[in-house]
Coordinates of C-alpha atoms in Angstrom, one line a residue:
Chain A
M1196 CA 0.1 0.2 -0.2
N1197 CA 2.7 2.3 0.8
K1198 CA 4.2 2.4 -3.2
N1199 CA 1.4 3.3 -4.4
I1200 CA 0.6 6.7 -6.0
V1201 CA -1.3 8.9 -7.0
G1202 CA -1.1 11.0 -10.8
I1203 CA -3.1 13.8 -11.3
D1204 CA -3.9 15.2 -15.0
W1205 CA -4.7 18.3 -13.7
G1206 CA -5.6 20.9 -16.7
T1207 CA -6.6 24.1 -16.6
S1208 CA -10.7 23.3 -17.0
N1209 CA -10.9 19.6 -15.7
R1210 CA -8.5 17.3 -13.5
R1211 CA -8.4 13.9 -13.6
A1212 CA -7.1 11.2 -11.0
Y1213 CA -5.2 8.1 -10.6
L1214 CA -4.7 5.7 -8.4
I1215 CA -2.0 3.1 -9.2
D1216 CA -0.8 0.6 -7.0
Q1217 CA 3.6 0.0 -7.6
S1218 CA 2.5 -2.8 -10.5
G1219 CA 1.6 -0.4 -13.0
A1220 CA -2.2 -1.2 -12.2
C1221 CA -5.4 1.5 -12.0
L1222 CA -6.7 0.8 -8.4
A1223 CA -9.6 3.7 -8.6
E1224 CA -10.2 7.1 -11.0
H1225 CA -12.0 10.2 -10.3
E1226 CA -12.4 13.3 -11.8
D1227 CA -14.0 16.5 -11.3
G1228 CA -14.6 20.1 -12.9
Q1229 CA -11.9 21.8 -10.5
G1230 CA -9.3 22.5 -12.7
M1231 CA -7.0 25.7 -12.3
L1232 CA -9.6 27.7 -13.4
A1233 CA -12.0 26.8 -10.6
V1234 CA -9.6 26.3 -7.7
G1235 CA -9.7 30.0 -7.6
G1236 CA -5.8 31.2 -6.6
R1237 CA -2.3 30.0 -5.7
D1238 CA -3.4 29.3 -2.2
Q1239 CA -6.5 27.4 -2.3
F1240 CA -4.6 24.3 -4.3
G1241 CA -3.4 22.4 -1.4
A1242 CA -7.4 22.6 -0.5
S1243 CA -9.0 21.5 -3.8
L1244 CA -6.1 18.9 -3.8
A1245 CA -6.6 17.6 0.3
G1246 CA -10.3 17.4 -1.2
L1247 CA -10.1 15.2 -4.1
L1248 CA -7.1 12.9 -2.2
D1249 CA -10.7 12.6 0.6
A1250 CA -12.9 12.3 -2.2
M1251 CA -11.2 9.3 -3.6
Q1252 CA -11.1 7.9 0.0
L1253 CA -6.7 8.3 -0.3
P1254 CA -4.9 9.1 3.6
A1255 CA -3.4 12.8 2.7
D1256 CA 0.3 11.4 2.7
V1257 CA 0.0 9.5 -0.4
P1258 CA 3.0 10.9 -2.8
V1259 CA 1.4 13.0 -5.9
I1260 CA 1.9 13.5 -9.1
M1261 CA 0.7 16.3 -11.1
S1262 CA 1.2 17.0 -14.9
G1263 CA -0.8 20.2 -17.2
M1264 CA -1.5 23.9 -15.8
V1265 CA -1.3 22.9 -12.7
G1266 CA 2.6 23.9 -13.5
S1267 CA 1.8 26.5 -14.8
V1268 CA 2.5 30.5 -14.2
S1269 CA -1.6 30.6 -13.1
G1270 CA -1.8 27.5 -11.5
W1271 CA -0.2 26.1 -8.0
Q1272 CA 3.6 26.1 -8.5
E1273 CA 5.5 27.7 -11.7
V1274 CA 7.4 25.4 -13.4
D1275 CA 10.4 26.1 -15.9
Y1276 CA 9.9 24.1 -19.7
L1277 CA 12.7 21.5 -19.9
D1278 CA 14.4 22.2 -23.3
A1279 CA 13.2 19.3 -25.7
S1280 CA 16.7 17.8 -26.3
V1281 CA 15.9 16.7 -22.6
P1282 CA 15.0 12.6 -23.9
L1283 CA 10.8 11.8 -21.8
T1284 CA 12.4 9.1 -19.8
Q1285 CA 14.7 11.7 -18.0
L1286 CA 11.3 13.1 -16.7
P1287 CA 11.9 11.4 -13.4
Q1288 CA 14.4 13.1 -12.6
H1289 CA 13.0 16.5 -13.3
L1290 CA 10.2 16.4 -10.8
A1291 CA 9.2 19.8 -9.0
A1292 CA 8.5 19.3 -5.9
V1293 CA 5.3 21.2 -4.6
T1294 CA 7.0 23.4 -2.2
D1295 CA 4.1 25.4 -0.6
P1296 CA 4.0 25.5 3.1
A1297 CA 0.7 24.5 4.0
W1298 CA 0.9 21.2 2.6
A1299 CA 2.1 18.3 4.3
G1300 CA 2.1 15.9 2.1
R1301 CA 4.8 14.6 -0.8
A1302 CA 3.5 15.8 -3.8
T1303 CA 5.7 16.7 -7.0
I1304 CA 5.0 18.8 -10.5
V1305 CA 6.1 17.2 -14.4
P1306 CA 7.6 20.2 -16.1
G1307 CA 6.9 20.8 -19.4
Y1308 CA 8.5 21.3 -22.5
V1309 CA 10.1 24.0 -24.2
Y1310 CA 10.5 23.6 -27.9
R1311 CA 12.6 27.0 -29.7
N1312 CA 12.6 27.2 -33.7
G1313 CA 14.4 30.1 -35.2
A1314 CA 12.2 32.6 -33.2
S1315 CA 9.5 30.4 -32.9
S1316 CA 8.6 28.6 -29.5
D1317 CA 6.4 25.6 -28.9
V1318 CA 5.2 24.7 -25.7
M1319 CA 3.5 21.5 -24.1
R1320 CA 2.0 21.1 -20.1
G1321 CA 0.4 18.0 -19.9
E1322 CA 1.6 16.8 -22.9
E1323 CA 5.1 15.0 -22.0
T1324 CA 2.9 12.7 -19.2
Q1325 CA 1.6 10.8 -21.9
L1326 CA 4.5 10.6 -24.3
L1327 CA 6.1 9.8 -21.1
G1328 CA 3.4 6.6 -21.2
A1329 CA 3.0 6.2 -25.5
V1330 CA 6.9 6.2 -25.3
A1331 CA 6.6 3.4 -21.9
Q1332 CA 4.5 1.1 -24.1
G1333 CA 6.8 1.3 -27.4
H1334 CA 6.0 4.5 -29.6
R1335 CA 9.7 5.7 -29.8
D1336 CA 9.7 6.5 -32.5
G1337 CA 7.5 8.9 -35.3
W1338 CA 4.6 11.5 -34.9
L1339 CA 2.1 11.3 -31.5
V1340 CA -1.2 13.2 -32.2
L1341 CA -2.5 14.6 -28.9
P1342 CA -6.1 16.1 -30.3
G1343 CA -8.3 18.4 -28.4
T1344 CA -8.1 21.7 -27.0
H1345 CA -5.2 22.5 -27.8
S1346 CA -4.2 20.0 -30.3
K1347 CA -0.3 18.5 -30.6
W1348 CA 2.4 16.8 -33.4
V1349 CA 4.9 15.7 -32.1
L1350 CA 7.6 13.9 -33.7
L1351 CA 9.3 11.7 -31.6
R1352 CA 13.4 9.9 -32.6
D1353 CA 14.4 7.0 -29.9
G1354 CA 12.3 8.9 -27.0
V1355 CA 13.3 12.4 -28.1
I1356 CA 11.3 15.1 -28.9
Q1357 CA 13.0 16.8 -32.4
S1358 CA 9.9 18.8 -32.7
F1359 CA 6.4 19.9 -31.9
A1360 CA 3.4 21.8 -33.4
T1361 CA 0.3 22.6 -31.5
Y1362 CA -3.1 24.0 -33.3
M1363 CA -5.9 25.5 -31.0
T1364 CA -8.1 23.6 -33.0
G1365 CA -11.2 22.9 -30.2
E1366 CA -10.3 26.2 -28.9
L1367 CA -11.4 27.9 -32.2
F1368 CA -14.0 25.3 -32.7
S1369 CA -15.0 26.5 -29.3
M1370 CA -15.3 29.7 -30.4
L1371 CA -17.2 29.8 -33.7
S1372 CA -19.6 27.6 -32.0
K1373 CA -20.0 30.0 -29.4
G1374 CA -20.8 33.1 -31.1
G1375 CA -20.0 35.2 -34.2
T1376 CA -20.7 34.8 -37.8
L1377 CA -20.8 30.9 -38.0
S1378 CA -22.0 30.4 -34.1
S1379 CA -25.7 30.8 -35.8
M1380 CA -25.4 27.8 -38.5
M1381 CA -23.1 25.7 -36.4
G1382 CA -26.3 23.9 -34.4
G1383 CA -25.0 20.4 -36.9
D1384 CA -24.0 16.9 -35.5
S1385 CA -19.6 18.3 -36.0
A1386 CA -19.4 14.6 -37.3
D1387 CA -21.3 14.2 -39.8
S1388 CA -18.9 12.9 -42.8
D1389 CA -20.2 14.6 -45.9
G1390 CA -20.1 18.4 -44.2
F1391 CA -16.3 16.5 -42.7
A1392 CA -14.9 15.3 -45.7
T1393 CA -15.7 18.6 -47.2
G1394 CA -13.6 19.9 -44.1
L1395 CA -10.7 18.0 -44.9
N1396 CA -11.0 18.1 -48.5
Q1397 CA -11.2 22.1 -48.4
A1398 CA -8.1 22.3 -45.4
A1399 CA -5.6 19.5 -48.0
R1400 CA -5.8 22.9 -50.3
N1401 CA -4.1 24.8 -47.6
E1402 CA -5.4 28.1 -48.1
P1403 CA -6.4 30.7 -45.8
L1404 CA -8.3 29.5 -42.6
S1405 CA -9.7 33.0 -41.7
N1406 CA -11.3 32.9 -45.8
S1407 CA -12.1 29.0 -45.4
L1408 CA -14.3 29.4 -42.5
F1409 CA -15.7 32.3 -44.5
R1410 CA -16.6 30.0 -47.1
V1411 CA -19.1 27.9 -45.0
R1412 CA -20.5 30.7 -44.0
A1413 CA -21.1 31.9 -48.1
G1414 CA -22.1 28.6 -48.7
V1415 CA -24.9 27.8 -46.8
V1416 CA -26.1 31.8 -47.1
S1417 CA -25.7 31.1 -50.9
R1418 CA -27.5 28.1 -50.4
A1419 CA -24.9 25.8 -51.6
A1420 CA -24.0 24.1 -48.6
P1421 CA -26.6 21.8 -46.0
A1422 CA -26.2 24.6 -42.9
Q1423 CA -27.1 20.6 -40.9
Q1424 CA -22.9 20.0 -42.1
A1425 CA -21.6 23.4 -41.3
A1426 CA -19.9 22.3 -37.8
A1427 CA -19.2 18.7 -39.7
T1428 CA -17.5 21.6 -42.3
V1429 CA -15.5 23.6 -39.8
S1430 CA -14.5 20.4 -37.3
G1431 CA -12.4 19.7 -40.9
L1432 CA -10.9 22.6 -42.0
L1433 CA -9.1 22.6 -38.4
I1434 CA -8.2 19.3 -37.7
G1435 CA -7.9 18.9 -42.3
A1436 CA -5.5 22.4 -40.9
E1437 CA -3.2 20.0 -39.0
F1438 CA -3.1 17.1 -41.0
A1439 CA -1.9 19.4 -44.6
A1440 CA 1.0 20.9 -42.1
A1441 CA 1.7 17.6 -41.2
A1442 CA 0.9 14.9 -43.7
R1443 CA 4.1 15.2 -46.2
A1444 CA 6.3 15.0 -43.1
A1445 CA 4.7 12.2 -41.9
E1446 CA 4.4 10.6 -45.3
G1447 CA 4.9 6.7 -45.0
Q1448 CA 5.2 6.8 -41.7
G1449 CA 1.0 6.5 -39.9
I1450 CA 1.0 8.4 -36.7
A1451 CA -0.2 7.0 -33.7
V1452 CA -3.3 9.4 -31.9
I1453 CA -4.1 9.2 -27.9
G1454 CA -7.2 10.7 -28.0
S1455 CA -10.7 9.7 -26.1
P1456 CA -12.6 7.7 -28.4
A1457 CA -14.7 9.9 -30.4
L1458 CA -11.9 12.6 -30.6
A1459 CA -9.9 9.8 -32.1
A1460 CA -12.3 8.3 -34.8
R1461 CA -12.0 11.9 -36.1
Y1462 CA -8.7 11.6 -36.5
A1463 CA -8.3 8.4 -38.4
L1464 CA -11.0 9.4 -40.7
A1465 CA -8.7 11.7 -41.5
A1466 CA -5.8 10.3 -41.5
Q1467 CA -7.1 7.5 -44.3
H1468 CA -7.8 10.7 -46.1
F1469 CA -4.6 11.8 -46.1
G1470 CA -3.4 8.7 -46.5
L1471 CA -1.4 8.1 -43.2
N1472 CA -1.6 4.8 -41.0
C1473 CA -3.1 5.2 -37.8
T1474 CA -3.1 4.3 -34.9
V1475 CA -5.1 4.7 -31.4
L1476 CA -3.9 4.6 -28.2
D1477 CA -6.3 4.7 -25.5
P1478 CA -4.7 7.7 -23.3
H1479 CA -6.3 7.3 -19.7
A1480 CA -4.5 3.6 -19.8
V1481 CA -0.9 5.2 -21.5
Y1482 CA -1.2 8.0 -18.7
C1483 CA -1.2 5.0 -16.1
T1484 CA 2.2 4.1 -17.9
A1485 CA 3.4 7.0 -18.1
I1486 CA 2.7 6.8 -13.5
S1487 CA 4.4 3.9 -13.0
Q1488 CA 7.5 4.7 -14.6
F1489 CA 7.1 7.6 -11.6
L1490 CA 7.4 4.9 -9.8
K1491 CA 10.6 2.1 -10.6
A1492 CA 12.2 5.8 -11.4
Chain B
M1276 CA -34.4 69.5 -53.6
N1277 CA -37.3 66.8 -54.9
K1278 CA -33.4 64.3 -56.4
N1279 CA -32.1 64.3 -53.3
I1280 CA -31.3 60.7 -52.2
V1281 CA -30.6 58.7 -48.5
G1282 CA -28.1 56.1 -49.0
I1283 CA -28.2 53.8 -46.2
D1284 CA -24.6 51.3 -45.6
W1285 CA -27.0 49.4 -42.9
G1286 CA -24.3 46.6 -41.4
T1287 CA -24.8 43.8 -38.8
S1288 CA -24.0 46.4 -35.8
N1289 CA -24.3 49.8 -37.3
R1290 CA -25.8 52.1 -40.1
R1291 CA -24.3 55.5 -41.3
A1292 CA -26.7 57.4 -44.0
Y1293 CA -25.8 59.8 -46.3
L1294 CA -27.8 62.5 -47.9
I1295 CA -27.1 62.6 -51.3
D1296 CA -27.9 65.9 -54.1
Q1297 CA -28.3 65.4 -57.1
S1298 CA -24.4 66.3 -58.0
G1299 CA -23.3 63.9 -56.7
A1300 CA -22.4 66.1 -52.7
C1301 CA -23.0 64.9 -49.3
L1302 CA -25.5 66.9 -48.1
A1303 CA -25.3 65.0 -43.9
E1304 CA -24.3 62.2 -42.6
H1305 CA -25.6 60.0 -39.8
E1306 CA -24.4 57.4 -37.9
D1307 CA -25.4 54.7 -35.2
G1308 CA -25.4 51.3 -33.3
Q1309 CA -28.7 51.0 -34.8
G1310 CA -27.2 47.7 -37.3
M1311 CA -29.3 45.1 -38.2
L1312 CA -28.7 42.9 -34.9
A1313 CA -30.6 46.1 -32.9
V1314 CA -33.6 46.6 -34.9
G1315 CA -35.0 43.2 -33.2
G1316 CA -36.8 41.5 -36.4
R1317 CA -37.5 42.4 -39.9
D1318 CA -41.1 44.0 -38.7
Q1319 CA -39.7 46.8 -37.2
F1320 CA -37.3 47.9 -40.2
G1321 CA -39.7 50.3 -41.4
A1322 CA -39.8 52.5 -38.0
S1323 CA -36.5 51.8 -38.0
L1324 CA -35.6 53.5 -41.1
A1325 CA -38.8 56.1 -40.2
G1326 CA -36.8 56.8 -36.8
L1327 CA -33.5 57.3 -38.7
L1328 CA -35.3 59.9 -40.9
D1329 CA -36.3 62.2 -38.8
A1330 CA -33.3 62.4 -36.6
M1331 CA -31.8 63.6 -39.6
Q1332 CA -35.3 66.1 -40.0
L1333 CA -36.1 64.1 -43.3
P1334 CA -39.1 63.7 -45.3
A1335 CA -40.2 60.1 -44.5
D1336 CA -41.0 59.7 -48.8
V1337 CA -37.5 60.5 -50.2
P1338 CA -36.2 58.0 -51.8
V1339 CA -33.2 55.6 -49.6
I1340 CA -30.9 53.1 -50.8
M1341 CA -29.9 50.5 -48.7
S1342 CA -27.3 48.1 -48.6
G1343 CA -25.4 45.4 -46.3
M1344 CA -26.6 43.2 -44.4
V1345 CA -30.7 45.0 -43.7
G1346 CA -31.0 42.7 -48.1
S1347 CA -30.5 39.3 -45.8
V1348 CA -32.3 37.1 -45.0
S1349 CA -32.4 38.2 -41.2
G1350 CA -32.5 41.6 -42.5
W1351 CA -35.7 43.9 -43.7
Q1352 CA -35.9 41.8 -46.9
E1353 CA -33.8 39.3 -48.3
V1354 CA -32.4 40.3 -51.3
D1355 CA -30.8 37.8 -54.1
Y1356 CA -27.2 37.4 -55.4
L1357 CA -26.2 38.7 -58.1
D1358 CA -24.2 36.5 -59.5
A1359 CA -20.5 37.9 -59.8
S1360 CA -19.9 38.3 -63.5
V1361 CA -22.8 41.3 -63.8
P1362 CA -20.6 44.4 -63.7
L1363 CA -21.2 46.8 -60.7
T1364 CA -22.6 49.3 -63.6
Q1365 CA -25.6 47.4 -63.6
L1366 CA -26.1 47.5 -59.9
P1367 CA -28.7 50.2 -60.8
Q1368 CA -31.2 48.2 -63.0
H1369 CA -30.8 45.2 -60.4
L1370 CA -32.4 47.0 -56.7
A1371 CA -35.4 45.7 -55.2
A1372 CA -37.7 48.3 -54.1
V1373 CA -39.2 47.0 -50.4
T1374 CA -42.5 45.4 -50.7
D1375 CA -43.5 45.3 -46.9
P1376 CA -47.1 46.6 -47.0
A1377 CA -45.9 49.3 -43.7
W1378 CA -43.7 51.1 -45.8
A1379 CA -45.4 54.0 -48.2
G1380 CA -41.9 55.5 -48.8
R1381 CA -39.1 54.9 -52.2
A1382 CA -37.0 52.5 -50.6
T1383 CA -35.3 50.4 -52.6
I1384 CA -32.1 47.2 -51.4
V1385 CA -28.7 47.0 -53.6
P1386 CA -28.5 43.8 -53.7
G1387 CA -25.0 41.6 -53.2
Y1388 CA -22.8 39.7 -54.7
V1389 CA -22.0 35.2 -55.0
Y1390 CA -18.8 35.2 -56.9
R1391 CA -19.2 31.1 -57.3
N1392 CA -15.7 28.7 -58.0
G1393 CA -16.5 24.5 -58.2
A1394 CA -17.7 24.0 -55.1
S1395 CA -17.0 27.2 -53.3
S1396 CA -18.8 30.7 -52.9
D1397 CA -18.0 33.6 -51.1
V1398 CA -20.7 36.1 -51.4
M1399 CA -20.8 40.3 -50.5
R1400 CA -23.7 42.5 -49.4
G1401 CA -22.6 46.0 -48.6
E1402 CA -19.1 46.2 -50.4
E1403 CA -20.5 46.4 -54.0
T1404 CA -22.3 49.7 -52.8
Q1405 CA -18.4 50.8 -52.5
L1406 CA -17.0 48.6 -55.4
L1407 CA -19.2 51.0 -57.9
G1408 CA -18.1 53.6 -56.1
A1409 CA -14.8 52.7 -56.7
V1410 CA -15.1 52.0 -60.3
A1411 CA -17.0 55.2 -60.9
Q1412 CA -13.6 56.8 -59.6
G1413 CA -11.7 55.4 -61.9
H1414 CA -11.1 52.4 -60.2
R1415 CA -11.4 50.4 -63.2
D1416 CA -8.9 47.4 -62.7
G1417 CA -7.0 44.9 -60.6
W1418 CA -7.5 44.4 -56.8
L1419 CA -10.1 46.4 -54.5
V1420 CA -9.4 45.8 -50.2
L1421 CA -12.2 46.4 -48.1
P1422 CA -10.7 45.8 -44.6
G1423 CA -13.3 44.8 -41.3
T1424 CA -14.3 42.8 -39.7
H1425 CA -14.8 40.4 -43.2
S1426 CA -11.8 41.6 -45.4
K1427 CA -13.0 41.6 -48.8
W1428 CA -10.3 40.8 -51.5
V1429 CA -11.9 41.4 -54.7
L1430 CA -10.4 41.9 -58.9
L1431 CA -11.6 43.5 -61.0
R1432 CA -11.6 43.8 -64.4
D1433 CA -12.9 46.4 -66.4
G1434 CA -15.4 47.0 -64.1
V1435 CA -16.6 43.7 -63.3
I1436 CA -16.0 40.8 -60.8
Q1437 CA -13.0 38.8 -61.9
S1438 CA -13.2 37.2 -58.3
F1439 CA -13.4 37.9 -55.0
A1440 CA -12.2 36.5 -50.9
T1441 CA -13.5 37.1 -47.7
Y1442 CA -11.1 37.0 -44.6
M1443 CA -13.0 36.9 -41.4
T1444 CA -10.0 38.9 -39.8
G1445 CA -11.5 41.7 -37.7
E1446 CA -14.2 38.8 -36.2
L1447 CA -11.8 36.8 -35.7
F1448 CA -9.4 39.1 -34.2
S1449 CA -12.3 40.6 -31.7
M1450 CA -12.7 37.1 -30.4
L1451 CA -9.5 36.3 -29.3
S1452 CA -9.3 39.5 -27.9
K1453 CA -12.7 38.6 -25.7
G1454 CA -12.4 35.1 -24.5
G1455 CA -9.6 32.1 -24.2
T1456 CA -6.0 31.2 -24.1
L1457 CA -4.8 34.7 -26.3
S1458 CA -7.1 37.0 -24.7
S1459 CA -5.1 37.7 -20.9
M1460 CA -1.8 38.9 -23.3
M1461 CA -4.0 41.2 -25.6
G1462 CA -4.4 43.9 -24.0
G1463 CA -1.2 45.7 -25.6
D1464 CA -1.4 48.5 -28.8
S1465 CA -2.5 46.3 -31.3
A1466 CA -0.9 48.8 -33.8
D1467 CA 2.6 48.3 -32.0
S1468 CA 4.6 47.9 -35.3
D1469 CA 7.4 45.4 -33.9
G1470 CA 5.2 43.5 -33.0
F1471 CA 2.6 43.5 -37.0
A1472 CA 5.8 43.0 -38.1
T1473 CA 6.1 39.6 -36.7
G1474 CA 3.2 38.9 -37.1
L1475 CA 3.6 39.2 -40.9
N1476 CA 6.6 37.8 -41.5
Q1477 CA 5.1 34.3 -40.2
A1478 CA 1.9 34.5 -41.9
A1479 CA 4.5 35.0 -44.7
R1480 CA 5.6 31.4 -44.1
N1481 CA 1.8 30.0 -44.5
E1482 CA 1.5 27.7 -41.8
P1483 CA -1.5 27.4 -40.2
L1484 CA -3.5 30.0 -38.2
S1485 CA -4.9 28.0 -35.7
N1486 CA -0.2 26.8 -35.0
S1487 CA 1.0 30.7 -35.2
L1488 CA -2.4 32.2 -33.2
F1489 CA -0.7 29.1 -30.5
R1490 CA 2.9 30.0 -30.8
V1491 CA 1.9 34.1 -30.3
R1492 CA 0.8 32.7 -26.3
A1493 CA 3.7 30.3 -26.4
G1494 CA 6.3 32.5 -27.0
V1495 CA 4.5 34.8 -24.3
V1496 CA 4.7 31.7 -21.6
S1497 CA 7.9 31.0 -22.2
R1498 CA 9.6 34.5 -23.0
A1499 CA 10.8 34.7 -25.5
A1500 CA 8.8 37.5 -26.9
P1501 CA 7.3 40.4 -25.1
A1502 CA 3.0 40.1 -24.1
Q1503 CA 2.9 43.6 -25.0
Q1504 CA 3.9 43.0 -29.1
A1505 CA 0.8 39.9 -28.7
A1506 CA -2.2 41.8 -29.7
A1507 CA -0.1 43.9 -33.0
T1508 CA 1.6 40.0 -33.6
V1509 CA -2.2 38.6 -34.0
S1510 CA -3.1 41.5 -36.2
G1511 CA -0.4 40.8 -38.2
L1512 CA -1.1 37.2 -38.9
L1513 CA -4.6 37.5 -39.6
I1514 CA -3.9 40.7 -42.0
G1515 CA -0.4 39.0 -42.9
A1516 CA -2.8 36.1 -44.2
E1517 CA -4.5 38.1 -47.0
F1518 CA -1.7 39.0 -48.2
A1519 CA -0.2 35.7 -48.4
A1520 CA -2.5 33.9 -50.5
A1521 CA -3.4 37.2 -52.4
A1522 CA 0.5 38.7 -52.5
R1523 CA 1.6 36.6 -55.3
A1524 CA -1.6 37.1 -57.7
A1525 CA -1.4 41.0 -57.0
E1526 CA 2.2 41.1 -58.1
G1527 CA 3.3 44.3 -60.1
Q1528 CA -0.2 45.2 -59.7
G1529 CA -0.8 46.5 -56.3
I1530 CA -3.9 47.5 -54.2
A1531 CA -6.9 50.4 -53.3
V1532 CA -7.2 50.3 -49.8
I1533 CA -11.2 51.6 -48.6
G1534 CA -10.8 51.6 -45.7
S1535 CA -10.7 54.4 -42.4
P1536 CA -7.6 55.8 -41.9
A1537 CA -6.2 53.5 -38.9
L1538 CA -7.0 50.5 -40.7
A1539 CA -6.6 51.5 -43.9
A1540 CA -2.8 52.8 -42.5
R1541 CA -2.0 49.0 -41.3
Y1542 CA -2.6 47.8 -44.4
A1543 CA 0.0 49.7 -46.4
L1544 CA 2.2 48.7 -43.9
A1545 CA 1.4 45.5 -44.5
A1546 CA 1.6 45.8 -48.1
Q1547 CA 4.9 47.3 -48.4
H1548 CA 6.0 44.3 -46.3
F1549 CA 5.1 41.9 -49.1
G1550 CA 6.0 44.3 -52.1
L1551 CA 3.5 45.7 -53.0
N1552 CA 2.0 49.8 -54.0
C1553 CA -0.9 50.9 -52.1
T1554 CA -3.6 53.4 -52.6
V1555 CA -6.3 54.4 -50.0
L1556 CA -9.8 55.6 -50.8
D1557 CA -12.2 57.2 -48.3
P1558 CA -14.7 55.3 -47.7
H1559 CA -17.2 57.2 -47.5
A1560 CA -16.3 59.7 -50.1
V1561 CA -16.2 56.1 -52.3
Y1562 CA -19.6 55.6 -51.1
C1563 CA -21.6 59.0 -52.4
T1564 CA -19.9 58.3 -54.9
A1565 CA -21.5 54.8 -55.1
I1566 CA -25.3 57.3 -54.7
S1567 CA -24.6 58.8 -56.8
Q1568 CA -24.2 56.4 -60.0
F1569 CA -27.9 55.6 -58.7
L1570 CA -29.4 59.1 -58.8
K1571 CA -27.7 59.3 -62.5
A1572 CA -29.7 56.1 -63.6

């Protein structure tokens, strides 16, 4: 029992906790809406974590490893990004202990990564833990895709990040659905396969997104396209933009997607459309594998 | 006095009215926030127009020519789009009379245009009136750019639209400023010249917008870029995407921008960046010229 550990994927809006035993098996899971934004300030994280452990009926001194926005400047404690060249398997050596005097237990934060390419930067927090799990599962080379609010495309070589790129796919979809010119026509099924294919086809032409998004509206108001496909077309445009950017680089290699069944299915469809092989990994299993790596280290 | 006419640019959020005499001179101007969304339903447009004429101290039977969203499905009366191949100088022959029985005066609506290119459509409502004015001012050939919420790039040949493309530049900028991941860092001056140039440079590389927008955030949180330039960088990315798409086509021709001084200045800067000559036309003068064309017809 003493070697059990809790891994928490503590994001902006939600958090998900897993109790892992020394064999790496997941004994319990807990998800709630107490993401970074809901906690209400740096000095509230200790109480929030205590509440989580209490809800899971765990002692307050169980070791905790956290990843995600909890380590950002707006989280519990800012943890510097690691350079992308640091191998994923070295993450256990770079954990930052929580120094909050109000927290008596053993809690550490996994650092995110920064990738610098000339004057341009990209960052991740949380996905590095998933990547460590994928590497431990044998995915040490090629493209790993983590779809979501901020989709990541990561190129690995021998367990080391070569490059990565983030796409604001989920965030833009959500913004466009909630307000503005397109929102009134985005009530349809965002998984509609014809609408999704229309968006993917347009994305493949590499036209600017600010133009192709407007043409979704123009198609509807000029009665050239059915309104009920608009949401799926927007989804296809946004996900297709990721593939259009990465597909040439990924040619002949295929991709592995770490995502929920619904999202992963959409990415698998897009992969097929762009002629890429696609493997799907379960994000919960991958996360538990990652936490077990920290236990071993 | 009898030959005076009122031209109204009746958009989504605002409307602007001009009283034009038979010589084409603008005698009075009125702007207010009674755009389509504020009117509150199709059956309220008559009362809204009566209020506008009253505010301008004009008789209720003065001839009125309206353009913009007033002719959309959510406006006073839906007016079918003209095909882009119809010459702008023929717009006076395609005015649609308002048939609302509650309106006793003489009111007509200028139709917008649809441009079909294979399966893809683009539309305009309101800009066609500006284009007619520009043509009457001698801009019959080459690229006309109308920046704004939905920026339009229009290629004219001998006063006929060859093609046009709409970019959701202003709308996306506004959305990203108001909420989501980037908004907290977009409080700086959106005209900052260094930030704007950074965005233009990135846009010139034709990377997907959903990625380059995220990298604005990544640059700030990884301390590679100053937060106070983020708003201008986003502006440069969005405006730069328009230029990146059109600049090759416009090479050697230059562009004419019909826009407010602040917006036009930003487009002139971008034009210089992309090696294009740029002429600026005053949108109010162009609109009045357009209305005088309807008077003559």
